[in-house]
Amino acid sequence: MPSRRIFPSAAYMTPADEEPVRSVVVETPEAVVVAWYVQPGQRIPAHIHPAGQDTWTVLSGQGLYQTNAEGDTRPLKPGDIAIAGPGSVHGVYNHGNEVLQFISVVTPAAAGYERLSDPA
């Protein structure tokens, strides 16, 4: 466990026009904590973590959260917590007019990552 225990999320939110920005806040063997900054029109592709859970806490903005390989979505808004268990498909598209900012916690850190192909 790092000696530092409190992290201001705003310090990790970095804009970019090309693709969503993934800023690692802290990584330990138990978890990876990431701040995401997703501009309107940007997408985090559908993926899974074969050996772990990914929990998202939405701070601002909105998105369409992908829930399966077929491309089905559910709306995400500030205050929502989205949980994808081991092997659960998830991704997000920012369909709104403002930046989508959220914190992701992947447990354990060695959960793995596999990107899915885009739905037809």
PDB file of N, CA and C in Angstrom, residues 11-106:
ATOM      1  N   ALA A  11      -6.647  16.203 -10.470  1.00  0.00           N
ATOM      2  CA  ALA A  11      -5.242  16.269 -10.869  1.00  0.00           C
ATOM      3  C   ALA A  11      -4.895  15.222 -11.926  1.00  0.00           C
ATOM      4  N   TYR A  12      -5.756  14.220 -12.093  1.00  0.00           N
ATOM      5  CA  TYR A  12      -5.488  13.137 -13.033  1.00  0.00           C
ATOM      6  C   TYR A  12      -6.355  13.201 -14.284  1.00  0.00           C
ATOM      7  N   MET A  13      -7.224  14.175 -14.375  1.00  0.00           N
ATOM      8  CA  MET A  13      -8.110  14.312 -15.525  1.00  0.00           C
ATOM      9  C   MET A  13      -7.410  15.145 -16.593  1.00  0.00           C
ATOM     10  N   THR A  14      -7.040  14.496 -17.692  1.00  0.00           N
ATOM     11  CA  THR A  14      -6.265  15.137 -18.741  1.00  0.00           C
ATOM     12  C   THR A  14      -7.020  15.076 -20.066  1.00  0.00           C
ATOM     13  N   PRO A  15      -7.332  16.221 -20.672  1.00  0.00           N
ATOM     14  CA  PRO A  15      -8.059  16.188 -21.948  1.00  0.00           C
ATOM     15  C   PRO A  15      -7.158  15.801 -23.118  1.00  0.00           C
ATOM     16  N   ALA A  16      -7.762  15.145 -24.098  1.00  0.00           N
ATOM     17  CA  ALA A  16      -7.095  14.829 -25.360  1.00  0.00           C
ATOM     18  C   ALA A  16      -8.171  14.687 -26.430  1.00  0.00           C
ATOM     19  N   ASP A  17      -7.890  15.195 -27.613  1.00  0.00           N
ATOM     20  CA  ASP A  17      -8.865  15.157 -28.689  1.00  0.00           C
ATOM     21  C   ASP A  17      -8.905  13.813 -29.407  1.00  0.00           C
ATOM     22  N   GLU A  18      -7.805  13.069 -29.416  1.00  0.00           N
ATOM     23  CA  GLU A  18      -7.719  11.856 -30.216  1.00  0.00           C
ATOM     24  C   GLU A  18      -8.482  10.677 -29.619  1.00  0.00           C
ATOM     25  N   GLU A  19      -8.306  10.436 -28.334  1.00  0.00           N
ATOM     26  CA  GLU A  19      -8.938   9.280 -27.696  1.00  0.00           C
ATOM     27  C   GLU A  19      -9.068   9.537 -26.207  1.00  0.00           C
ATOM     28  N   PRO A  20      -9.893   8.732 -25.506  1.00  0.00           N
ATOM     29  CA  PRO A  20     -10.036   8.917 -24.054  1.00  0.00           C
ATOM     30  C   PRO A  20      -8.684   8.799 -23.351  1.00  0.00           C
ATOM     31  N   VAL A  21      -8.543   9.511 -22.253  1.00  0.00           N
ATOM     32  CA  VAL A  21      -7.282   9.503 -21.517  1.00  0.00           C
ATOM     33  C   VAL A  21      -7.434   8.670 -20.250  1.00  0.00           C
ATOM     34  N   ARG A  22      -6.536   7.708 -20.103  1.00  0.00           N
ATOM     35  CA  ARG A  22      -6.467   6.808 -18.949  1.00  0.00           C
ATOM     36  C   ARG A  22      -5.243   7.216 -18.133  1.00  0.00           C
ATOM     37  N   SER A  23      -5.476   7.763 -16.933  1.00  0.00           N
ATOM     38  CA  SER A  23      -4.378   8.193 -16.059  1.00  0.00           C
ATOM     39  C   SER A  23      -4.367   7.322 -14.808  1.00  0.00           C
ATOM     40  N   VAL A  24      -3.297   6.556 -14.636  1.00  0.00           N
ATOM     41  CA  VAL A  24      -3.191   5.697 -13.467  1.00  0.00           C
ATOM     42  C   VAL A  24      -2.938   6.568 -12.233  1.00  0.00           C
ATOM     43  N   VAL A  25      -3.816   6.437 -11.249  1.00  0.00           N
ATOM     44  CA  VAL A  25      -3.684   7.171  -9.992  1.00  0.00           C
ATOM     45  C   VAL A  25      -2.727   6.424  -9.072  1.00  0.00           C
ATOM     46  N   VAL A  26      -2.981   5.129  -8.902  1.00  0.00           N
ATOM     47  CA  VAL A  26      -2.107   4.292  -8.073  1.00  0.00           C
ATOM     48  C   VAL A  26      -2.290   2.842  -8.501  1.00  0.00           C
ATOM     49  N   GLU A  27      -1.208   2.072  -8.394  1.00  0.00           N
ATOM     50  CA  GLU A  27      -1.270   0.643  -8.697  1.00  0.00           C
ATOM     51  C   GLU A  27      -0.559  -0.138  -7.607  1.00  0.00           C
ATOM     52  N   THR A  28      -1.254  -1.134  -7.072  1.00  0.00           N
ATOM     53  CA  THR A  28      -0.700  -2.052  -6.087  1.00  0.00           C
ATOM     54  C   THR A  28      -1.027  -3.460  -6.572  1.00  0.00           C
ATOM     55  N   PRO A  29      -0.520  -4.499  -5.958  1.00  0.00           N
ATOM     56  CA  PRO A  29      -0.921  -5.846  -6.375  1.00  0.00           C
ATOM     57  C   PRO A  29      -2.425  -6.090  -6.216  1.00  0.00           C
ATOM     58  N   GLU A  30      -3.049  -5.386  -5.295  1.00  0.00           N
ATOM     59  CA  GLU A  30      -4.479  -5.574  -5.033  1.00  0.00           C
ATOM     60  C   GLU A  30      -5.380  -4.878  -6.041  1.00  0.00           C
ATOM     61  N   ALA A  31      -4.960  -3.732  -6.591  1.00  0.00           N
ATOM     62  CA  ALA A  31      -5.845  -2.953  -7.456  1.00  0.00           C
ATOM     63  C   ALA A  31      -5.086  -1.933  -8.295  1.00  0.00           C
ATOM     64  N   VAL A  32      -5.741  -1.535  -9.388  1.00  0.00           N
ATOM     65  CA  VAL A  32      -5.286  -0.399 -10.194  1.00  0.00           C
ATOM     66  C   VAL A  32      -6.417   0.617 -10.168  1.00  0.00           C
ATOM     67  N   VAL A  33      -6.112   1.843  -9.738  1.00  0.00           N
ATOM     68  CA  VAL A  33      -7.091   2.925  -9.701  1.00  0.00           C
ATOM     69  C   VAL A  33      -6.751   3.882 -10.845  1.00  0.00           C
ATOM     70  N   VAL A  34      -7.748   4.132 -11.703  1.00  0.00           N
ATOM     71  CA  VAL A  34      -7.527   4.921 -12.915  1.00  0.00           C
ATOM     72  C   VAL A  34      -8.561   6.038 -13.000  1.00  0.00           C
ATOM     73  N   ALA A  35      -8.122   7.230 -13.390  1.00  0.00           N
ATOM     74  CA  ALA A  35      -9.019   8.351 -13.691  1.00  0.00           C
ATOM     75  C   ALA A  35      -9.194   8.404 -15.208  1.00  0.00           C
ATOM     76  N   TRP A  36     -10.444   8.443 -15.659  1.00  0.00           N
ATOM     77  CA  TRP A  36     -10.766   8.492 -17.087  1.00  0.00           C
ATOM     78  C   TRP A  36     -11.358   9.838 -17.460  1.00  0.00           C
ATOM     79  N   TYR A  37     -10.937  10.366 -18.604  1.00  0.00           N
ATOM     80  CA  TYR A  37     -11.416  11.628 -19.163  1.00  0.00           C
ATOM     81  C   TYR A  37     -11.840  11.334 -20.595  1.00  0.00           C
ATOM     82  N   VAL A  38     -13.157  11.326 -20.835  1.00  0.00           N
ATOM     83  CA  VAL A  38     -13.701  10.912 -22.127  1.00  0.00           C
ATOM     84  C   VAL A  38     -14.492  12.074 -22.733  1.00  0.00           C
ATOM     85  N   GLN A  39     -13.971  12.634 -23.804  1.00  0.00           N
ATOM     86  CA  GLN A  39     -14.614  13.770 -24.475  1.00  0.00           C
ATOM     87  C   GLN A  39     -15.900  13.316 -25.184  1.00  0.00           C
ATOM     88  N   PRO A  40     -16.833  14.260 -25.434  1.00  0.00           N
ATOM     89  CA  PRO A  40     -18.018  13.919 -26.236  1.00  0.00           C
ATOM     90  C   PRO A  40     -17.599  13.274 -27.564  1.00  0.00           C
ATOM     91  N   GLY A  41     -18.280  12.198 -27.913  1.00  0.00           N
ATOM     92  CA  GLY A  41     -17.975  11.484 -29.149  1.00  0.00           C
ATOM     93  C   GLY A  41     -16.893  10.430 -29.021  1.00  0.00           C
ATOM     94  N   GLN A  42     -16.194  10.380 -27.897  1.00  0.00           N
ATOM     95  CA  GLN A  42     -15.155   9.369 -27.705  1.00  0.00           C
ATOM     96  C   GLN A  42     -15.734   8.098 -27.100  1.00  0.00           C
ATOM     97  N   ARG A  43     -15.010   6.989 -27.290  1.00  0.00           N
ATOM     98  CA  ARG A  43     -15.468   5.679 -26.836  1.00  0.00           C
ATOM     99  C   ARG A  43     -14.319   4.922 -26.185  1.00  0.00           C
ATOM    100  N   ILE A  44     -14.646   4.227 -25.103  1.00  0.00           N
ATOM    101  CA  ILE A  44     -13.753   3.213 -24.547  1.00  0.00           C
ATOM    102  C   ILE A  44     -14.289   1.898 -25.090  1.00  0.00           C
ATOM    103  N   PRO A  45     -13.513   1.220 -25.928  1.00  0.00           N
ATOM    104  CA  PRO A  45     -14.018   0.010 -26.582  1.00  0.00           C
ATOM    105  C   PRO A  45     -14.425  -1.076 -25.590  1.00  0.00           C
ATOM    106  N   ALA A  46     -15.359  -1.912 -26.027  1.00  0.00           N
ATOM    107  CA  ALA A  46     -15.811  -3.038 -25.215  1.00  0.00           C
ATOM    108  C   ALA A  46     -14.636  -3.963 -24.932  1.00  0.00           C
ATOM    109  N   HIS A  47     -14.572  -4.406 -23.672  1.00  0.00           N
ATOM    110  CA  HIS A  47     -13.485  -5.277 -23.247  1.00  0.00           C
ATOM    111  C   HIS A  47     -13.915  -6.068 -22.021  1.00  0.00           C
ATOM    112  N   ILE A  48     -13.058  -7.004 -21.624  1.00  0.00           N
ATOM    113  CA  ILE A  48     -13.275  -7.762 -20.394  1.00  0.00           C
ATOM    114  C   ILE A  48     -11.974  -7.800 -19.601  1.00  0.00           C
ATOM    115  N   HIS A  49     -12.109  -8.097 -18.332  1.00  0.00           N
ATOM    116  CA  HIS A  49     -10.986  -8.414 -17.460  1.00  0.00           C
ATOM    117  C   HIS A  49     -11.235  -9.865 -17.038  1.00  0.00           C
ATOM    118  N   PRO A  50     -10.518 -10.822 -17.643  1.00  0.00           N
ATOM    119  CA  PRO A  50     -10.823 -12.233 -17.428  1.00  0.00           C
ATOM    120  C   PRO A  50     -10.732 -12.683 -15.972  1.00  0.00           C
ATOM    121  N   ALA A  51      -9.840 -12.074 -15.204  1.00  0.00           N
ATOM    122  CA  ALA A  51      -9.587 -12.571 -13.845  1.00  0.00           C
ATOM    123  C   ALA A  51      -9.855 -11.522 -12.770  1.00  0.00           C
ATOM    124  N   GLY A  52     -10.780 -10.583 -13.029  1.00  0.00           N
ATOM    125  CA  GLY A  52     -11.036  -9.578 -12.009  1.00  0.00           C
ATOM    126  C   GLY A  52     -12.228  -8.704 -12.320  1.00  0.00           C
ATOM    127  N   GLN A  53     -12.478  -7.787 -11.423  1.00  0.00           N
ATOM    128  CA  GLN A  53     -13.628  -6.883 -11.480  1.00  0.00           C
ATOM    129  C   GLN A  53     -13.179  -5.471 -11.814  1.00  0.00           C
ATOM    130  N   ASP A  54     -14.012  -4.747 -12.579  1.00  0.00           N
ATOM    131  CA  ASP A  54     -13.782  -3.337 -12.886  1.00  0.00           C
ATOM    132  C   ASP A  54     -14.993  -2.557 -12.386  1.00  0.00           C
ATOM    133  N   THR A  55     -14.756  -1.643 -11.449  1.00  0.00           N
ATOM    134  CA  THR A  55     -15.823  -0.832 -10.862  1.00  0.00           C
ATOM    135  C   THR A  55     -15.601   0.622 -11.254  1.00  0.00           C
ATOM    136  N   TRP A  56     -16.621   1.230 -11.870  1.00  0.00           N
ATOM    137  CA  TRP A  56     -16.553   2.619 -12.304  1.00  0.00           C
ATOM    138  C   TRP A  56     -17.464   3.466 -11.429  1.00  0.00           C
ATOM    139  N   THR A  57     -16.952   4.611 -10.973  1.00  0.00           N
ATOM    140  CA  THR A  57     -17.753   5.602 -10.260  1.00  0.00           C
ATOM    141  C   THR A  57     -17.757   6.873 -11.102  1.00  0.00           C
ATOM    142  N   VAL A  58     -18.940   7.267 -11.585  1.00  0.00           N
ATOM    143  CA  VAL A  58     -19.064   8.414 -12.487  1.00  0.00           C
ATOM    144  C   VAL A  58     -19.072   9.715 -11.681  1.00  0.00           C
ATOM    145  N   LEU A  59     -18.174  10.625 -12.063  1.00  0.00           N
ATOM    146  CA  LEU A  59     -18.065  11.927 -11.400  1.00  0.00           C
ATOM    147  C   LEU A  59     -18.835  13.010 -12.140  1.00  0.00           C
ATOM    148  N   SER A  60     -18.744  13.000 -13.486  1.00  0.00           N
ATOM    149  CA  SER A  60     -19.441  14.022 -14.282  1.00  0.00           C
ATOM    150  C   SER A  60     -19.660  13.507 -15.694  1.00  0.00           C
ATOM    151  N   GLY A  61     -20.579  14.160 -16.386  1.00  0.00           N
ATOM    152  CA  GLY A  61     -20.891  13.782 -17.753  1.00  0.00           C
ATOM    153  C   GLY A  61     -21.853  12.608 -17.810  1.00  0.00           C
ATOM    154  N   GLN A  62     -21.998  12.066 -19.006  1.00  0.00           N
ATOM    155  CA  GLN A  62     -22.888  10.934 -19.196  1.00  0.00           C
ATOM    156  C   GLN A  62     -22.327  10.043 -20.294  1.00  0.00           C
ATOM    157  N   GLY A  63     -22.830   8.824 -20.351  1.00  0.00           N
ATOM    158  CA  GLY A  63     -22.365   7.898 -21.369  1.00  0.00           C
ATOM    159  C   GLY A  63     -23.333   6.756 -21.536  1.00  0.00           C
ATOM    160  N   LEU A  64     -23.111   6.003 -22.592  1.00  0.00           N
ATOM    161  CA  LEU A  64     -23.852   4.769 -22.830  1.00  0.00           C
ATOM    162  C   LEU A  64     -22.895   3.629 -22.517  1.00  0.00           C
ATOM    163  N   TYR A  65     -23.196   2.891 -21.452  1.00  0.00           N
ATOM    164  CA  TYR A  65     -22.352   1.832 -20.920  1.00  0.00           C
ATOM    165  C   TYR A  65     -22.713   0.520 -21.595  1.00  0.00           C
ATOM    166  N   GLN A  66     -21.761  -0.068 -22.311  1.00  0.00           N
ATOM    167  CA  GLN A  66     -22.014  -1.319 -23.015  1.00  0.00           C
ATOM    168  C   GLN A  66     -22.014  -2.475 -22.019  1.00  0.00           C
ATOM    169  N   THR A  67     -23.037  -3.332 -22.123  1.00  0.00           N
ATOM    170  CA  THR A  67     -23.222  -4.396 -21.141  1.00  0.00           C
ATOM    171  C   THR A  67     -23.019  -5.812 -21.673  1.00  0.00           C
ATOM    172  N   ASN A  68     -22.829  -5.955 -23.000  1.00  0.00           N
ATOM    173  CA  ASN A  68     -22.605  -7.294 -23.548  1.00  0.00           C
ATOM    174  C   ASN A  68     -21.930  -7.188 -24.912  1.00  0.00           C
ATOM    175  N   ALA A  69     -21.560  -8.340 -25.449  1.00  0.00           N
ATOM    176  CA  ALA A  69     -20.855  -8.383 -26.728  1.00  0.00           C
ATOM    177  C   ALA A  69     -21.738  -7.964 -27.894  1.00  0.00           C
ATOM    178  N   GLU A  70     -23.050  -8.022 -27.718  1.00  0.00           N
ATOM    179  CA  GLU A  70     -23.970  -7.626 -28.784  1.00  0.00           C
ATOM    180  C   GLU A  70     -24.108  -6.117 -28.911  1.00  0.00           C
ATOM    181  N   GLY A  71     -23.582  -5.358 -27.958  1.00  0.00           N
ATOM    182  CA  GLY A  71     -23.614  -3.906 -28.044  1.00  0.00           C
ATOM    183  C   GLY A  71     -24.738  -3.242 -27.276  1.00  0.00           C
ATOM    184  N   ASP A  72     -25.495  -3.999 -26.476  1.00  0.00           N
ATOM    185  CA  ASP A  72     -26.552  -3.385 -25.664  1.00  0.00           C
ATOM    186  C   ASP A  72     -25.939  -2.405 -24.669  1.00  0.00           C
ATOM    187  N   THR A  73     -26.656  -1.296 -24.401  1.00  0.00           N
ATOM    188  CA  THR A  73     -26.135  -0.258 -23.514  1.00  0.00           C
ATOM    189  C   THR A  73     -27.161   0.144 -22.461  1.00  0.00           C
ATOM    190  N   ARG A  74     -26.644   0.771 -21.422  1.00  0.00           N
ATOM    191  CA  ARG A  74     -27.468   1.382 -20.370  1.00  0.00           C
ATOM    192  C   ARG A  74     -26.880   2.760 -20.123  1.00  0.00           C
ATOM    193  N   PRO A  75     -27.710   3.764 -19.779  1.00  0.00           N
ATOM    194  CA  PRO A  75     -27.183   5.107 -19.528  1.00  0.00           C
ATOM    195  C   PRO A  75     -26.377   5.166 -18.227  1.00  0.00           C
ATOM    196  N   LEU A  76     -25.319   5.958 -18.250  1.00  0.00           N
ATOM    197  CA  LEU A  76     -24.515   6.263 -17.062  1.00  0.00           C
ATOM    198  C   LEU A  76     -24.608   7.755 -16.807  1.00  0.00           C
ATOM    199  N   LYS A  77     -24.679   8.139 -15.529  1.00  0.00           N
ATOM    200  CA  LYS A  77     -24.742   9.561 -15.171  1.00  0.00           C
ATOM    201  C   LYS A  77     -23.973   9.772 -13.869  1.00  0.00           C
ATOM    202  N   PRO A  78     -23.713  11.026 -13.496  1.00  0.00           N
ATOM    203  CA  PRO A  78     -22.982  11.296 -12.259  1.00  0.00           C
ATOM    204  C   PRO A  78     -23.638  10.623 -11.048  1.00  0.00           C
ATOM    205  N   GLY A  79     -22.808  10.017 -10.239  1.00  0.00           N
ATOM    206  CA  GLY A  79     -23.268   9.326  -9.054  1.00  0.00           C
ATOM    207  C   GLY A  79     -23.477   7.838  -9.265  1.00  0.00           C
ATOM    208  N   ASP A  80     -23.519   7.395 -10.536  1.00  0.00           N
ATOM    209  CA  ASP A  80     -23.695   5.972 -10.815  1.00  0.00           C
ATOM    210  C   ASP A  80     -22.408   5.200 -10.545  1.00  0.00           C
ATOM    211  N   ILE A  81     -22.579   3.945 -10.130  1.00  0.00           N
ATOM    212  CA  ILE A  81     -21.475   3.013  -9.960  1.00  0.00           C
ATOM    213  C   ILE A  81     -21.789   1.816 -10.841  1.00  0.00           C
ATOM    214  N   ALA A  82     -20.904   1.528 -11.788  1.00  0.00           N
ATOM    215  CA  ALA A  82     -21.079   0.401 -12.701  1.00  0.00           C
ATOM    216  C   ALA A  82     -20.056  -0.668 -12.348  1.00  0.00           C
ATOM    217  N   ILE A  83     -20.528  -1.903 -12.183  1.00  0.00           N
ATOM    218  CA  ILE A  83     -19.647  -2.997 -11.786  1.00  0.00           C
ATOM    219  C   ILE A  83     -19.654  -4.073 -12.859  1.00  0.00           C
ATOM    220  N   ALA A  84     -18.458  -4.400 -13.356  1.00  0.00           N
ATOM    221  CA  ALA A  84     -18.287  -5.488 -14.318  1.00  0.00           C
ATOM    222  C   ALA A  84     -17.445  -6.561 -13.636  1.00  0.00           C
ATOM    223  N   GLY A  85     -18.072  -7.696 -13.344  1.00  0.00           N
ATOM    224  CA  GLY A  85     -17.368  -8.800 -12.712  1.00  0.00           C
ATOM    225  C   GLY A  85     -16.423  -9.478 -13.691  1.00  0.00           C
ATOM    226  N   PRO A  86     -15.689 -10.470 -13.229  1.00  0.00           N
ATOM    227  CA  PRO A  86     -14.749 -11.175 -14.096  1.00  0.00           C
ATOM    228  C   PRO A  86     -15.417 -11.666 -15.380  1.00  0.00           C
ATOM    229  N   GLY A  87     -14.813 -11.327 -16.514  1.00  0.00           N
ATOM    230  CA  GLY A  87     -15.331 -11.752 -17.808  1.00  0.00           C
ATOM    231  C   GLY A  87     -16.535 -10.998 -18.320  1.00  0.00           C
ATOM    232  N   SER A  88     -17.026  -9.992 -17.595  1.00  0.00           N
ATOM    233  CA  SER A  88     -18.200  -9.213 -18.030  1.00  0.00           C
ATOM    234  C   SER A  88     -17.790  -8.131 -19.029  1.00  0.00           C
ATOM    235  N   VAL A  89     -18.468  -8.116 -20.157  1.00  0.00           N
ATOM    236  CA  VAL A  89     -18.195  -7.116 -21.193  1.00  0.00           C
ATOM    237  C   VAL A  89     -18.607  -5.744 -20.695  1.00  0.00           C
ATOM    238  N   HIS A  90     -17.739  -4.757 -20.950  1.00  0.00           N
ATOM    239  CA  HIS A  90     -18.075  -3.373 -20.631  1.00  0.00           C
ATOM    240  C   HIS A  90     -17.244  -2.429 -21.483  1.00  0.00           C
ATOM    241  N   GLY A  91     -17.783  -1.240 -21.679  1.00  0.00           N
ATOM    242  CA  GLY A  91     -17.169  -0.162 -22.444  1.00  0.00           C
ATOM    243  C   GLY A  91     -18.123   1.006 -22.354  1.00  0.00           C
ATOM    244  N   VAL A  92     -17.767   2.136 -22.930  1.00  0.00           N
ATOM    245  CA  VAL A  92     -18.659   3.294 -22.837  1.00  0.00           C
ATOM    246  C   VAL A  92     -18.470   4.203 -24.046  1.00  0.00           C
ATOM    247  N   TYR A  93     -19.565   4.841 -24.441  1.00  0.00           N
ATOM    248  CA  TYR A  93     -19.560   5.861 -25.481  1.00  0.00           C
ATOM    249  C   TYR A  93     -20.114   7.144 -24.870  1.00  0.00           C
ATOM    250  N   ASN A  94     -19.361   8.239 -24.975  1.00  0.00           N
ATOM    251  CA  ASN A  94     -19.844   9.530 -24.482  1.00  0.00           C
ATOM    252  C   ASN A  94     -20.709  10.160 -25.564  1.00  0.00           C
ATOM    253  N   HIS A  95     -22.007  10.038 -25.404  1.00  0.00           N
ATOM    254  CA  HIS A  95     -22.972  10.567 -26.371  1.00  0.00           C
ATOM    255  C   HIS A  95     -23.465  11.963 -25.983  1.00  0.00           C
ATOM    256  N   GLY A  96     -22.940  12.495 -24.891  1.00  0.00           N
ATOM    257  CA  GLY A  96     -23.412  13.783 -24.387  1.00  0.00           C
ATOM    258  C   GLY A  96     -22.634  14.964 -24.943  1.00  0.00           C
ATOM    259  N   ASN A  97     -22.842  16.126 -24.314  1.00  0.00           N
ATOM    260  CA  ASN A  97     -22.197  17.367 -24.731  1.00  0.00           C
ATOM    261  C   ASN A  97     -21.102  17.816 -23.781  1.00  0.00           C
ATOM    262  N   GLU A  98     -20.864  17.045 -22.728  1.00  0.00           N
ATOM    263  CA  GLU A  98     -19.806  17.407 -21.783  1.00  0.00           C
ATOM    264  C   GLU A  98     -18.907  16.209 -21.534  1.00  0.00           C
ATOM    265  N   VAL A  99     -17.770  16.467 -20.944  1.00  0.00           N
ATOM    266  CA  VAL A  99     -16.788  15.431 -20.672  1.00  0.00           C
ATOM    267  C   VAL A  99     -17.347  14.417 -19.671  1.00  0.00           C
ATOM    268  N   LEU A 100     -17.120  13.152 -19.947  1.00  0.00           N
ATOM    269  CA  LEU A 100     -17.436  12.075 -19.015  1.00  0.00           C
ATOM    270  C   LEU A 100     -16.172  11.802 -18.204  1.00  0.00           C
ATOM    271  N   GLN A 101     -16.267  11.960 -16.889  1.00  0.00           N
ATOM    272  CA  GLN A 101     -15.137  11.696 -16.008  1.00  0.00           C
ATOM    273  C   GLN A 101     -15.560  10.640 -14.990  1.00  0.00           C
ATOM    274  N   PHE A 102     -14.728   9.614 -14.843  1.00  0.00           N
ATOM    275  CA  PHE A 102     -15.036   8.582 -13.855  1.00  0.00           C
ATOM    276  C   PHE A 102     -13.747   7.963 -13.329  1.00  0.00           C
ATOM    277  N   ILE A 103     -13.888   7.306 -12.190  1.00  0.00           N
ATOM    278  CA  ILE A 103     -12.791   6.576 -11.576  1.00  0.00           C
ATOM    279  C   ILE A 103     -13.067   5.092 -11.758  1.00  0.00           C
ATOM    280  N   SER A 104     -12.074   4.364 -12.214  1.00  0.00           N
ATOM    281  CA  SER A 104     -12.155   2.922 -12.399  1.00  0.00           C
ATOM    282  C   SER A 104     -11.229   2.248 -11.394  1.00  0.00           C
ATOM    283  N   VAL A 105     -11.725   1.194 -10.759  1.00  0.00           N
ATOM    284  CA  VAL A 105     -10.894   0.396  -9.858  1.00  0.00           C
ATOM    285  C   VAL A 105     -10.948  -1.043 -10.349  1.00  0.00           C
ATOM    286  N   VAL A 106      -9.818  -1.536 -10.835  1.00  0.00           N
ATOM    287  CA  VAL A 106      -9.716  -2.911 -11.309  1.00  0.00           C
ATOM    288  C   VAL A 106      -9.042  -3.733 -10.221  1.00  0.00           C
TER     289      VAL A 106
END
